[in-house]
mmCIF file of C-alpha atoms in Angstrom:
data_model
loop_
_atom_site.group_PDB
_atom_site.id
_atom_site.type_symbol
_atom_site.label_atom_id
_atom_site.label_comp_id
_atom_site.label_asym_id
_atom_site.label_seq_id
_atom_site.Cartn_x
_atom_site.Cartn_y
_atom_site.Cartn_z
ATOM 1 C CA UNK A 280 -109.183 -52.806 67.636
ATOM 2 C CA UNK A 281 -107.427 -50.354 65.295
ATOM 3 C CA UNK A 282 -109.082 -47.677 67.160
ATOM 4 C CA UNK A 283 -108.005 -48.689 70.544
ATOM 5 C CA UNK A 284 -104.617 -49.493 69.069
ATOM 6 C CA UNK A 285 -104.138 -45.932 67.822
ATOM 7 C CA UNK A 286 -105.373 -44.473 71.060
ATOM 8 C CA UNK A 287 -103.046 -46.339 73.254
ATOM 9 C CA UNK A 288 -99.963 -44.354 71.657
ATOM 10 C CA UNK A 289 -99.922 -40.829 72.832
ATOM 11 C CA UNK A 290 -98.992 -38.165 70.324
ATOM 12 C CA UNK A 291 -95.436 -37.153 70.416
ATOM 13 C CA UNK A 292 -94.562 -34.323 72.684
ATOM 14 C CA UNK A 293 -94.275 -30.835 71.214
ATOM 15 C CA UNK A 294 -90.618 -29.351 71.026
ATOM 16 C CA UNK A 295 -89.698 -27.085 74.035
ATOM 17 C CA UNK A 296 -89.621 -23.376 73.174
ATOM 18 C CA UNK A 297 -86.030 -22.359 72.283
ATOM 19 C CA UNK A 298 -84.353 -19.194 73.868
ATOM 20 C CA UNK A 299 -83.792 -16.651 71.303
ATOM 21 C CA UNK A 300 -80.454 -14.320 71.402
ATOM 22 C CA UNK A 301 -82.686 -11.515 72.179
ATOM 23 C CA UNK A 302 -83.840 -13.209 75.240
ATOM 24 C CA UNK A 303 -80.303 -13.481 76.900
ATOM 25 C CA UNK A 304 -79.752 -11.339 79.946
ATOM 26 C CA UNK A 305 -78.143 -7.824 78.882
ATOM 27 C CA UNK A 306 -75.796 -8.225 81.733
ATOM 28 C CA UNK A 307 -74.591 -11.762 80.678
ATOM 29 C CA UNK A 308 -74.098 -10.397 77.021
ATOM 30 C CA UNK A 309 -72.062 -7.538 78.171
ATOM 31 C CA UNK A 310 -69.830 -9.598 80.395
ATOM 32 C CA UNK A 311 -68.977 -11.809 77.268
ATOM 33 C CA UNK A 312 -68.199 -8.656 75.156
ATOM 34 C CA UNK A 313 -65.814 -7.621 77.665
ATOM 35 C CA UNK A 314 -63.474 -10.390 76.563
ATOM 36 C CA UNK A 315 -63.752 -9.403 72.783
ATOM 37 C CA UNK A 316 -61.815 -7.028 70.612
ATOM 38 C CA UNK A 317 -63.616 -3.758 69.678
ATOM 39 C CA UNK A 318 -64.547 -4.725 66.101
ATOM 40 C CA UNK A 319 -66.086 -8.086 67.344
ATOM 41 C CA UNK A 320 -68.274 -5.933 69.821
ATOM 42 C CA UNK A 321 -69.543 -3.673 66.947
ATOM 43 C CA UNK A 322 -70.644 -6.624 64.790
ATOM 44 C CA UNK A 323 -72.339 -8.080 67.533
ATOM 45 C CA UNK A 324 -73.938 -4.963 68.440
ATOM 46 C CA UNK A 325 -76.036 -5.160 65.083
ATOM 47 C CA UNK A 326 -77.656 -8.580 65.928
ATOM 48 C CA UNK A 327 -80.373 -7.643 68.390
ATOM 49 C CA UNK A 328 -81.484 -4.849 70.637
ATOM 50 C CA UNK A 329 -80.093 -6.681 73.830
ATOM 51 C CA UNK A 330 -76.869 -6.922 72.115
ATOM 52 C CA UNK A 331 -76.658 -3.442 71.191
ATOM 53 C CA UNK A 332 -77.631 -2.183 74.581
ATOM 54 C CA UNK A 333 -75.160 -4.473 76.048
ATOM 55 C CA UNK A 334 -72.393 -3.184 73.682
ATOM 56 C CA UNK A 335 -73.124 0.361 75.569
ATOM 57 C CA UNK A 336 -71.970 -0.692 79.032
ATOM 58 C CA UNK A 337 -69.267 1.413 80.525
ATOM 59 C CA UNK A 338 -67.129 -1.304 81.852
ATOM 60 C CA UNK A 339 -67.089 -3.161 78.391
ATOM 61 C CA UNK A 340 -65.331 -0.088 76.816
ATOM 62 C CA UNK A 341 -63.386 0.849 79.804
ATOM 63 C CA UNK A 342 -61.321 -2.353 79.441
ATOM 64 C CA UNK A 343 -60.581 -1.498 76.015
ATOM 65 C CA UNK A 344 -59.240 2.172 76.820
ATOM 66 C CA UNK A 345 -55.676 2.934 77.934
ATOM 67 C CA UNK A 346 -55.172 2.905 81.664
ATOM 68 C CA UNK A 347 -54.360 6.579 81.432
ATOM 69 C CA UNK A 348 -57.428 7.459 79.214
ATOM 70 C CA UNK A 349 -58.345 10.296 81.507
ATOM 71 C CA UNK A 350 -54.836 11.838 81.175
ATOM 72 C CA UNK A 351 -55.203 11.388 77.132
ATOM 73 C CA UNK A 352 -58.704 13.262 77.318
ATOM 74 C CA UNK A 353 -57.512 16.200 79.066
ATOM 75 C CA UNK A 354 -54.333 16.385 76.998
ATOM 76 C CA UNK A 355 -56.103 16.235 73.452
ATOM 77 C CA UNK A 356 -59.602 17.549 74.133
ATOM 78 C CA UNK A 357 -58.723 20.072 76.934
ATOM 79 C CA UNK A 358 -61.650 18.211 78.877
ATOM 80 C CA UNK A 359 -64.156 15.742 77.659
ATOM 81 C CA UNK A 360 -64.780 14.964 73.931
ATOM 82 C CA UNK A 361 -67.974 16.264 72.334
ATOM 83 C CA UNK A 362 -69.609 12.805 72.408
ATOM 84 C CA UNK A 363 -68.696 12.168 76.004
ATOM 85 C CA UNK A 364 -72.498 11.642 76.891
ATOM 86 C CA UNK A 365 -72.160 8.215 75.057
ATOM 87 C CA UNK A 366 -70.111 7.054 78.045
ATOM 88 C CA UNK A 367 -66.802 5.253 77.844
ATOM 89 C CA UNK A 368 -67.917 4.019 74.178
ATOM 90 C CA UNK A 369 -68.046 7.709 73.197
ATOM 91 C CA UNK A 370 -64.589 8.381 74.698
ATOM 92 C CA UNK A 371 -63.196 5.311 72.916
ATOM 93 C CA UNK A 372 -64.765 6.381 69.543
ATOM 94 C CA UNK A 373 -63.329 9.993 70.008
ATOM 95 C CA UNK A 374 -59.935 8.994 70.718
ATOM 96 C CA UNK A 375 -60.081 6.478 67.624
ATOM 97 C CA UNK A 376 -60.606 9.399 65.543
ATOM 98 C CA UNK A 377 -57.578 11.086 64.093
ATOM 99 C CA UNK A 378 -56.841 13.949 66.306
ATOM 100 C CA UNK A 379 -54.701 16.888 65.361
ATOM 101 C CA UNK A 380 -52.800 19.095 67.756
ATOM 102 C CA UNK A 381 -49.565 21.221 68.188
ATOM 103 C CA UNK A 382 -50.446 23.551 65.429
ATOM 104 C CA UNK A 383 -51.463 21.037 63.111
ATOM 105 C CA UNK A 384 -47.941 19.110 63.230
ATOM 106 C CA UNK A 385 -49.026 16.143 65.260
ATOM 107 C CA UNK A 386 -51.743 13.656 64.628
ATOM 108 C CA UNK A 387 -52.844 11.126 67.412
ATOM 109 C CA UNK A 388 -55.338 8.321 67.382
ATOM 110 C CA UNK A 389 -56.099 4.724 68.870
ATOM 111 C CA UNK A 390 -55.485 1.672 66.771
ATOM 112 C CA UNK A 391 -59.411 0.477 66.380
ATOM 113 C CA UNK A 392 -58.321 -3.287 66.732
ATOM 114 C CA UNK A 393 -55.926 -3.136 69.799
ATOM 115 C CA UNK A 394 -57.008 0.302 71.533
ATOM 116 C CA UNK A 395 -53.263 1.397 71.660
ATOM 117 C CA UNK A 396 -52.069 4.865 70.892
ATOM 118 C CA UNK A 397 -50.235 5.788 67.765
ATOM 119 C CA UNK A 398 -48.677 9.278 66.739
ATOM 120 C CA UNK A 399 -47.641 10.982 63.685
ATOM 121 C CA UNK A 400 -45.311 14.118 63.459
ATOM 122 C CA UNK A 401 -45.405 15.949 60.106
ATOM 123 C CA UNK A 402 -42.196 16.985 58.492
ATOM 124 C CA UNK A 403 -42.952 20.616 59.528
ATOM 125 C CA UNK A 404 -42.898 19.639 63.144
ATOM 126 C CA UNK A 405 -39.311 18.331 62.750
ATOM 127 C CA UNK A 406 -36.060 20.323 62.746
ATOM 128 C CA UNK A 407 -34.277 20.050 59.466
ATOM 129 C CA UNK A 408 -30.882 21.456 58.753
ATOM 130 C CA UNK A 409 -31.170 23.801 55.764
ATOM 131 C CA UNK A 410 -34.934 23.743 55.350
ATOM 132 C CA UNK A 411 -35.165 27.436 55.076
ATOM 133 C CA UNK A 412 -32.736 27.518 52.143
ATOM 134 C CA UNK A 413 -34.589 26.496 48.844
ATOM 135 C CA UNK A 414 -31.307 25.518 47.102
ATOM 136 C CA UNK A 415 -31.680 22.468 49.338
ATOM 137 C CA UNK A 416 -35.016 21.835 50.613
ATOM 138 C CA UNK A 417 -38.649 22.539 49.161
ATOM 139 C CA UNK A 418 -41.991 21.662 50.996
ATOM 140 C CA UNK A 419 -43.944 20.163 48.204
ATOM 141 C CA UNK A 420 -47.794 19.396 48.165
ATOM 142 C CA UNK A 421 -48.839 15.647 47.792
ATOM 143 C CA UNK A 422 -51.968 13.428 48.251
ATOM 144 C CA UNK A 423 -49.553 10.676 49.569
ATOM 145 C CA UNK A 424 -49.089 12.265 53.121
ATOM 146 C CA UNK A 425 -51.336 12.595 56.009
ATOM 147 C CA UNK A 426 -50.307 16.306 56.098
ATOM 148 C CA UNK A 427 -50.649 16.660 52.489
ATOM 149 C CA UNK A 428 -47.112 18.218 52.468
ATOM 150 C CA UNK A 429 -43.677 16.616 52.528
ATOM 151 C CA UNK A 430 -40.126 18.161 52.607
ATOM 152 C CA UNK A 431 -38.254 17.290 49.511
ATOM 153 C CA UNK A 432 -34.213 17.301 49.423
ATOM 154 C CA UNK A 433 -32.815 18.323 46.344
ATOM 155 C CA UNK A 434 -29.140 18.283 47.289
ATOM 156 C CA UNK A 435 -26.950 18.765 50.474
ATOM 157 C CA UNK A 436 -23.627 17.984 52.099
ATOM 158 C CA UNK A 437 -24.902 17.725 55.736
ATOM 159 C CA UNK A 438 -28.137 15.942 56.204
ATOM 160 C CA UNK A 439 -29.564 16.097 59.702
ATOM 161 C CA UNK A 440 -33.218 15.658 60.773
ATOM 162 C CA UNK A 441 -34.100 16.046 64.592
ATOM 163 C CA UNK A 442 -37.285 15.885 66.509
ATOM 164 C CA UNK A 443 -38.745 15.587 69.817
ATOM 165 C CA UNK A 444 -42.085 14.959 71.483
ATOM 166 C CA UNK A 445 -43.158 15.129 75.179
ATOM 167 C CA UNK A 446 -46.366 13.257 75.749
ATOM 168 C CA UNK A 447 -47.936 11.007 78.336
ATOM 169 C CA UNK A 448 -47.983 7.671 76.381
ATOM 170 C CA UNK A 449 -49.623 5.028 77.951
ATOM 171 C CA UNK A 450 -47.709 2.321 79.673
ATOM 172 C CA UNK A 451 -46.146 -0.075 77.143
ATOM 173 C CA UNK A 452 -43.338 -0.711 74.393
ATOM 174 C CA UNK A 453 -43.249 1.620 71.360
ATOM 175 C CA UNK A 454 -41.516 1.546 68.073
ATOM 176 C CA UNK A 455 -40.419 4.735 66.139
ATOM 177 C CA UNK A 456 -40.286 5.074 62.306
ATOM 178 C CA UNK A 457 -39.336 7.522 59.744
ATOM 179 C CA UNK A 458 -41.468 7.727 56.616
ATOM 180 C CA UNK A 459 -39.237 8.291 53.595
ATOM 181 C CA UNK A 460 -39.393 8.190 49.719
ATOM 182 C CA UNK A 461 -36.409 8.182 47.346
ATOM 183 C CA UNK A 462 -37.434 10.290 44.426
ATOM 184 C CA UNK A 463 -40.230 12.996 43.786
ATOM 185 C CA UNK A 464 -43.701 11.363 43.506
ATOM 186 C CA UNK A 465 -46.209 13.172 41.429
ATOM 187 C CA UNK A 466 -49.381 12.457 39.186
ATOM 188 C CA UNK A 467 -49.256 13.140 35.510
ATOM 189 C CA UNK A 468 -52.552 12.415 33.315
ATOM 190 C CA UNK A 469 -53.958 10.590 36.563
ATOM 191 C CA UNK A 470 -51.075 8.305 36.767
ATOM 192 C CA UNK A 471 -48.694 8.057 39.499
ATOM 193 C CA UNK A 472 -45.093 8.921 38.304
ATOM 194 C CA UNK A 473 -41.729 9.307 40.364
ATOM 195 C CA UNK A 474 -38.794 11.467 39.386
ATOM 196 C CA UNK A 475 -35.609 9.963 40.397
ATOM 197 C CA UNK A 476 -33.350 12.541 38.779
ATOM 198 C CA UNK A 477 -31.892 14.006 41.998
ATOM 199 C CA UNK A 478 -31.656 10.459 43.947
ATOM 200 C CA UNK A 479 -27.909 10.064 44.829
ATOM 201 C CA UNK A 480 -25.589 9.400 47.700
ATOM 202 C CA UNK A 481 -27.281 7.299 49.804
ATOM 203 C CA UNK A 482 -25.577 4.208 48.655
ATOM 204 C CA UNK A 483 -22.273 5.522 49.641
ATOM 205 C CA UNK A 484 -22.538 5.708 53.427
ATOM 206 C CA UNK A 485 -25.620 4.528 55.701
ATOM 207 C CA UNK A 486 -27.961 6.827 57.405
ATOM 208 C CA UNK A 487 -27.792 6.766 61.173
ATOM 209 C CA UNK A 488 -30.887 6.860 63.410
ATOM 210 C CA UNK A 489 -30.811 7.755 67.293
ATOM 211 C CA UNK A 490 -33.570 7.877 69.752
ATOM 212 C CA UNK A 491 -33.213 8.851 73.400
ATOM 213 C CA UNK A 492 -35.717 9.301 76.232
ATOM 214 C CA UNK A 493 -35.907 11.372 79.248
ATOM 215 C CA UNK A 494 -35.429 8.453 81.410
ATOM 216 C CA UNK A 495 -32.044 7.545 80.025
ATOM 217 C CA UNK A 496 -32.864 5.163 77.333
ATOM 218 C CA UNK A 497 -30.852 5.272 74.277
ATOM 219 C CA UNK A 498 -30.926 3.387 70.961
ATOM 220 C CA UNK A 499 -28.779 3.781 67.829
ATOM 221 C CA UNK A 500 -28.763 1.931 64.521
ATOM 222 C CA UNK A 501 -27.899 2.645 60.841
ATOM 223 C CA UNK A 502 -28.854 1.516 57.370
ATOM 224 C CA UNK A 503 -28.821 2.367 53.778
ATOM 225 C CA UNK A 504 -31.775 4.113 52.130
ATOM 226 C CA UNK A 505 -33.039 1.825 49.218
ATOM 227 C CA UNK A 506 -35.852 1.198 46.895
ATOM 228 C CA UNK A 507 -36.562 4.544 44.986
ATOM 229 C CA UNK A 508 -40.110 4.886 43.895
ATOM 230 C CA UNK A 509 -42.062 3.723 47.086
ATOM 231 C CA UNK A 510 -42.617 4.810 50.624
ATOM 232 C CA UNK A 511 -40.457 3.041 53.203
ATOM 233 C CA UNK A 512 -40.652 2.762 56.963
ATOM 234 C CA UNK A 513 -37.094 3.048 58.596
ATOM 235 C CA UNK A 514 -37.027 1.762 62.191
ATOM 236 C CA UNK A 515 -35.452 4.395 64.513
ATOM 237 C CA UNK A 516 -35.644 2.418 67.644
ATOM 238 C CA UNK A 517 -37.802 1.212 70.404
ATOM 239 C CA UNK A 518 -38.448 2.669 73.686
ATOM 240 C CA UNK A 519 -40.512 1.744 76.986
ATOM 241 C CA UNK A 520 -43.048 3.671 78.895
ATOM 242 C CA UNK A 521 -43.420 2.636 82.593
ATOM 243 C CA UNK A 522 -46.008 5.198 83.981
ATOM 244 C CA UNK A 523 -48.444 6.585 81.649
ATOM 245 C CA UNK A 524 -49.617 9.194 84.111
ATOM 246 C CA UNK A 525 -46.378 11.382 83.646
ATOM 247 C CA UNK A 526 -45.225 12.567 80.412
ATOM 248 C CA UNK A 527 -42.396 10.918 78.577
ATOM 249 C CA UNK A 528 -40.053 13.067 76.481
ATOM 250 C CA UNK A 529 -38.332 11.449 73.477
ATOM 251 C CA UNK A 530 -35.687 12.888 71.135
ATOM 252 C CA UNK A 531 -34.869 11.228 68.022
ATOM 253 C CA UNK A 532 -32.617 12.121 64.856
ATOM 254 C CA UNK A 533 -31.666 10.771 61.294
ATOM 255 C CA UNK A 534 -28.284 11.982 60.163
ATOM 256 C CA UNK A 535 -25.789 11.312 57.374
ATOM 257 C CA UNK A 536 -22.957 14.007 57.800
ATOM 258 C CA UNK A 537 -20.094 12.669 56.013
ATOM 259 C CA UNK A 538 -19.124 15.773 54.043
ATOM 260 C CA UNK A 539 -17.099 13.838 51.468
ATOM 261 C CA UNK A 540 -20.114 13.537 49.074
ATOM 262 C CA UNK A 541 -23.556 15.149 48.453
ATOM 263 C CA UNK A 542 -26.933 13.154 48.773
ATOM 264 C CA UNK A 543 -30.430 14.270 47.498
ATOM 265 C CA UNK A 544 -33.574 13.080 45.949
ATOM 266 C CA UNK A 545 -35.332 12.140 49.211
ATOM 267 C CA UNK A 546 -38.780 12.989 50.625
ATOM 268 C CA UNK A 547 -39.255 13.224 54.348
ATOM 269 C CA UNK A 548 -42.954 12.690 55.190
ATOM 270 C CA UNK A 549 -43.343 12.094 58.857
ATOM 271 C CA UNK A 550 -42.141 10.191 61.848
ATOM 272 C CA UNK A 551 -44.480 7.722 63.420
ATOM 273 C CA UNK A 552 -44.715 6.060 66.862
ATOM 274 C CA UNK A 553 -46.613 2.967 67.157
ATOM 275 C CA UNK A 554 -47.013 0.216 69.909
ATOM 276 C CA UNK A 555 -44.229 -2.316 68.934
ATOM 277 C CA UNK A 556 -46.925 -5.182 68.736
ATOM 278 C CA UNK A 557 -48.512 -3.386 65.670
ATOM 279 C CA UNK A 558 -45.471 -4.413 63.798
ATOM 280 C CA UNK A 559 -46.823 -8.062 64.034
ATOM 281 C CA UNK A 560 -49.881 -7.045 62.029
ATOM 282 C CA UNK A 561 -48.882 -4.192 59.897
ATOM 283 C CA UNK A 562 -46.248 -5.911 57.524
ATOM 284 C CA UNK A 563 -45.306 -2.470 55.965
ATOM 285 C CA UNK A 564 -43.641 -1.636 59.162
ATOM 286 C CA UNK A 565 -41.309 -4.471 58.787
ATOM 287 C CA UNK A 566 -39.402 -3.221 55.811
ATOM 288 C CA UNK A 567 -36.367 -1.601 57.619
#
């Protein structure tokens, strides 16, 4: 009876085979990746061979590239980058690297997280009143600059820094910043020190910033320079680009031309152009 009882109950059904991630169709994985950020795509590409293959799909990376990437490629690489054989992913990777042009005075790259264009212009790429007179200005080497050199102001009556750039910026809104430092930073016995001996005059009258574009945009603002001993980003204004297939020319300046007093002890490193939305994720850009 015991035998007949046990035989009347069938054995539990074996579990149905599960579908592993590597068995997902490559095309489906690629469609999902199209909605992810570049860092997320790169992380998923390390999971399986299917994910790695899907992460190479051209349409995935074309959606991350600026709409005028073909114009940028011609402008920066004079053709195609060396790793163009990797398709759109290779172009994205090449644009994300820091690309130097215009005699080494400008650097350009895509922000890896959002795929937006960023630009940095060296002090040597700016027009600085009195820069050729060593009584006022000197170029000093430093590890704290992308360009390894900054312009240091000892003392001057008429302070004026001007610059301009013409470039096919992708459509969007951009913010311009001056990277400045009150005092002269250096290293002593391996430690960072700052000489503030020459810092003076910046608390008497504010510095005026101006920005204008070739399509008639104009912005002006002013503020005092503060916080000796640290690099600060002073907002020079915003501008909007409507058409990324044509070059936009921007002119900008930073002045303090009240000749009733001298001012000095300032390091001018560079001017940065960032997509305005970057200010939300880079807190150091909100200091001015």
